[in-house]
Short mmCIF file of C-alpha atoms in Angstrom, two decimals:
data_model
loop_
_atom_site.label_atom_id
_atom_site.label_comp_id
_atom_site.label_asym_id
_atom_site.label_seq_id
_atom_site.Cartn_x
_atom_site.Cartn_y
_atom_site.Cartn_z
CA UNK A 604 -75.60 -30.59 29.20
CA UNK A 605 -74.19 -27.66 27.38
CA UNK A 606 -75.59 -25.46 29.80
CA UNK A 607 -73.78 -27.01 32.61
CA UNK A 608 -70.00 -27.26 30.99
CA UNK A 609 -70.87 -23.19 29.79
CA UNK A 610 -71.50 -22.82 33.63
CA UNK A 611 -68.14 -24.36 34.63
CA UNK A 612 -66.38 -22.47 32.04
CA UNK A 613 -67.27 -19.16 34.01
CA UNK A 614 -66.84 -20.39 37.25
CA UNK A 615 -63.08 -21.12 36.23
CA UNK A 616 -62.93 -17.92 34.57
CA UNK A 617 -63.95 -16.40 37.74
CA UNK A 618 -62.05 -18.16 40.04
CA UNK A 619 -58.60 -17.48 37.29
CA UNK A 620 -59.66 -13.38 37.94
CA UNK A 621 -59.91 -13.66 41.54
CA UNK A 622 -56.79 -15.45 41.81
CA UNK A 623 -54.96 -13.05 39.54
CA UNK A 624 -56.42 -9.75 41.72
CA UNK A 625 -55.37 -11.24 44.66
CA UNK A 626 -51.37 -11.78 43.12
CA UNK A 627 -51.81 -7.92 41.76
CA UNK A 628 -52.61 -6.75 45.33
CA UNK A 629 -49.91 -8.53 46.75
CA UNK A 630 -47.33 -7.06 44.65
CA UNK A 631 -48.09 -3.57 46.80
CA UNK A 632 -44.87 -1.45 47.40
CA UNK A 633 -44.06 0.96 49.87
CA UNK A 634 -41.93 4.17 48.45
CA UNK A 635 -39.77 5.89 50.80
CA UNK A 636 -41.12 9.65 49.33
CA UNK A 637 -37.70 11.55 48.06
CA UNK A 638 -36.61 7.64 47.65
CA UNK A 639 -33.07 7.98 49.26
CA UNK A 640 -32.28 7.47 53.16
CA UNK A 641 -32.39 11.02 54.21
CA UNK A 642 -36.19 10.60 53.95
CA UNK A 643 -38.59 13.65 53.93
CA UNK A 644 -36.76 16.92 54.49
CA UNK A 645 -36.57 20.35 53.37
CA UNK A 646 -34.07 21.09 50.74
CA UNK A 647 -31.27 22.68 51.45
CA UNK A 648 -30.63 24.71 48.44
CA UNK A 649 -32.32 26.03 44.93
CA UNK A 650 -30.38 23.28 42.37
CA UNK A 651 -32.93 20.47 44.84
CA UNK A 652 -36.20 22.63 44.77
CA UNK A 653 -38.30 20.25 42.38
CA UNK A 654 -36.18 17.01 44.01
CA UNK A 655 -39.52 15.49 45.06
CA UNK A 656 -41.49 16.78 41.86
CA UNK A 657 -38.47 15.23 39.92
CA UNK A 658 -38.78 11.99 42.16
CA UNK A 659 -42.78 11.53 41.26
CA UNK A 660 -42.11 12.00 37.61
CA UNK A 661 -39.77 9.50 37.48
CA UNK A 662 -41.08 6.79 39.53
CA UNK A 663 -44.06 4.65 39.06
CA UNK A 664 -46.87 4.19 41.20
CA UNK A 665 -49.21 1.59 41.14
CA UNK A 666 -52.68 0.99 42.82
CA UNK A 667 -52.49 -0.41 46.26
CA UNK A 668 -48.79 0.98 46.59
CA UNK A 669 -48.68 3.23 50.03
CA UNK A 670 -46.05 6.56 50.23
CA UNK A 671 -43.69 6.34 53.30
CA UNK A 672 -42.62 9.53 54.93
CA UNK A 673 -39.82 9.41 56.85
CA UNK A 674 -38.76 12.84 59.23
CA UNK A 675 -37.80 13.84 62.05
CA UNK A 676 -41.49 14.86 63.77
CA UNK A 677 -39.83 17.29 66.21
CA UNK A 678 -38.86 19.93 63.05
CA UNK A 679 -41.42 18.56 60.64
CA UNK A 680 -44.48 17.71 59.27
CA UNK A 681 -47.16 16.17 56.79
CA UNK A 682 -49.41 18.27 55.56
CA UNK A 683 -52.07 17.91 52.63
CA UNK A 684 -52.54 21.16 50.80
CA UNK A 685 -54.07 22.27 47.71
CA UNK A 686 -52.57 22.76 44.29
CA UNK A 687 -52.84 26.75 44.96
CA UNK A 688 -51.31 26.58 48.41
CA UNK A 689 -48.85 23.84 46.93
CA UNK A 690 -47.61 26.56 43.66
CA UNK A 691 -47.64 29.02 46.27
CA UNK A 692 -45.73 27.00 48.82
CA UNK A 693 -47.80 28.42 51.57
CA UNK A 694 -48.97 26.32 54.43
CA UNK A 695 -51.49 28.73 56.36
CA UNK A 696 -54.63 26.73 55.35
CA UNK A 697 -53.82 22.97 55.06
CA UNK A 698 -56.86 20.55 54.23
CA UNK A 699 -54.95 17.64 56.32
CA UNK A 700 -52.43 17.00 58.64
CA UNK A 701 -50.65 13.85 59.50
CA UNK A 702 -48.58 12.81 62.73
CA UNK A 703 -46.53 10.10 63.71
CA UNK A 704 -48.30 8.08 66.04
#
């Protein structure tokens, strides 16, 4: 008998976890990467250089959450690179690259 109840206890346990993953994934956010409207651009002078290093410091990511790059494809791009090409702010050797589709 105390077997069975022991039994029950985990399968509620179970069921309480699975229920409370599913309510964490569902709480997935979508940052707009710079997080104002003028999206993903270039800045346009020295004082906004680290304006998207100072924008991931500050905000809080989560897993599950997705980044959201908004430009204008015709004069820019996505590009993965790595932390060398990144401090050296070269783009000659990307590992990725991303288009709109």
């Amino acid at each position: 008998m105390a077997s069975i109840s022991y039994q029950n206890k985990v399968f509620h346990v179970l069921g309480l976890l699975s229920f409370l993953l599913v309510i964490e994934k569902s709480n997935a956010f979508q940052f707009p990467v710079g997080g104002d409207l003028k999206g993903w651009t270039v800045p346009d002078n020295t004082s906004s250089k680290n304006h998207y290093n100072d924008w991931a410091n500050i905000t809080r990511f989560q897993i599950g959450d997705s980044l959201l790059f908004s430009y204008d494809s015709s004069k820019d791009s996505v590009l993965q690179v790595s932390k060398e090409d990144y401090d050296n702010c070269t783009t000659k050797n990307p590992i990725a690259t991303f288009h709109d589709d």
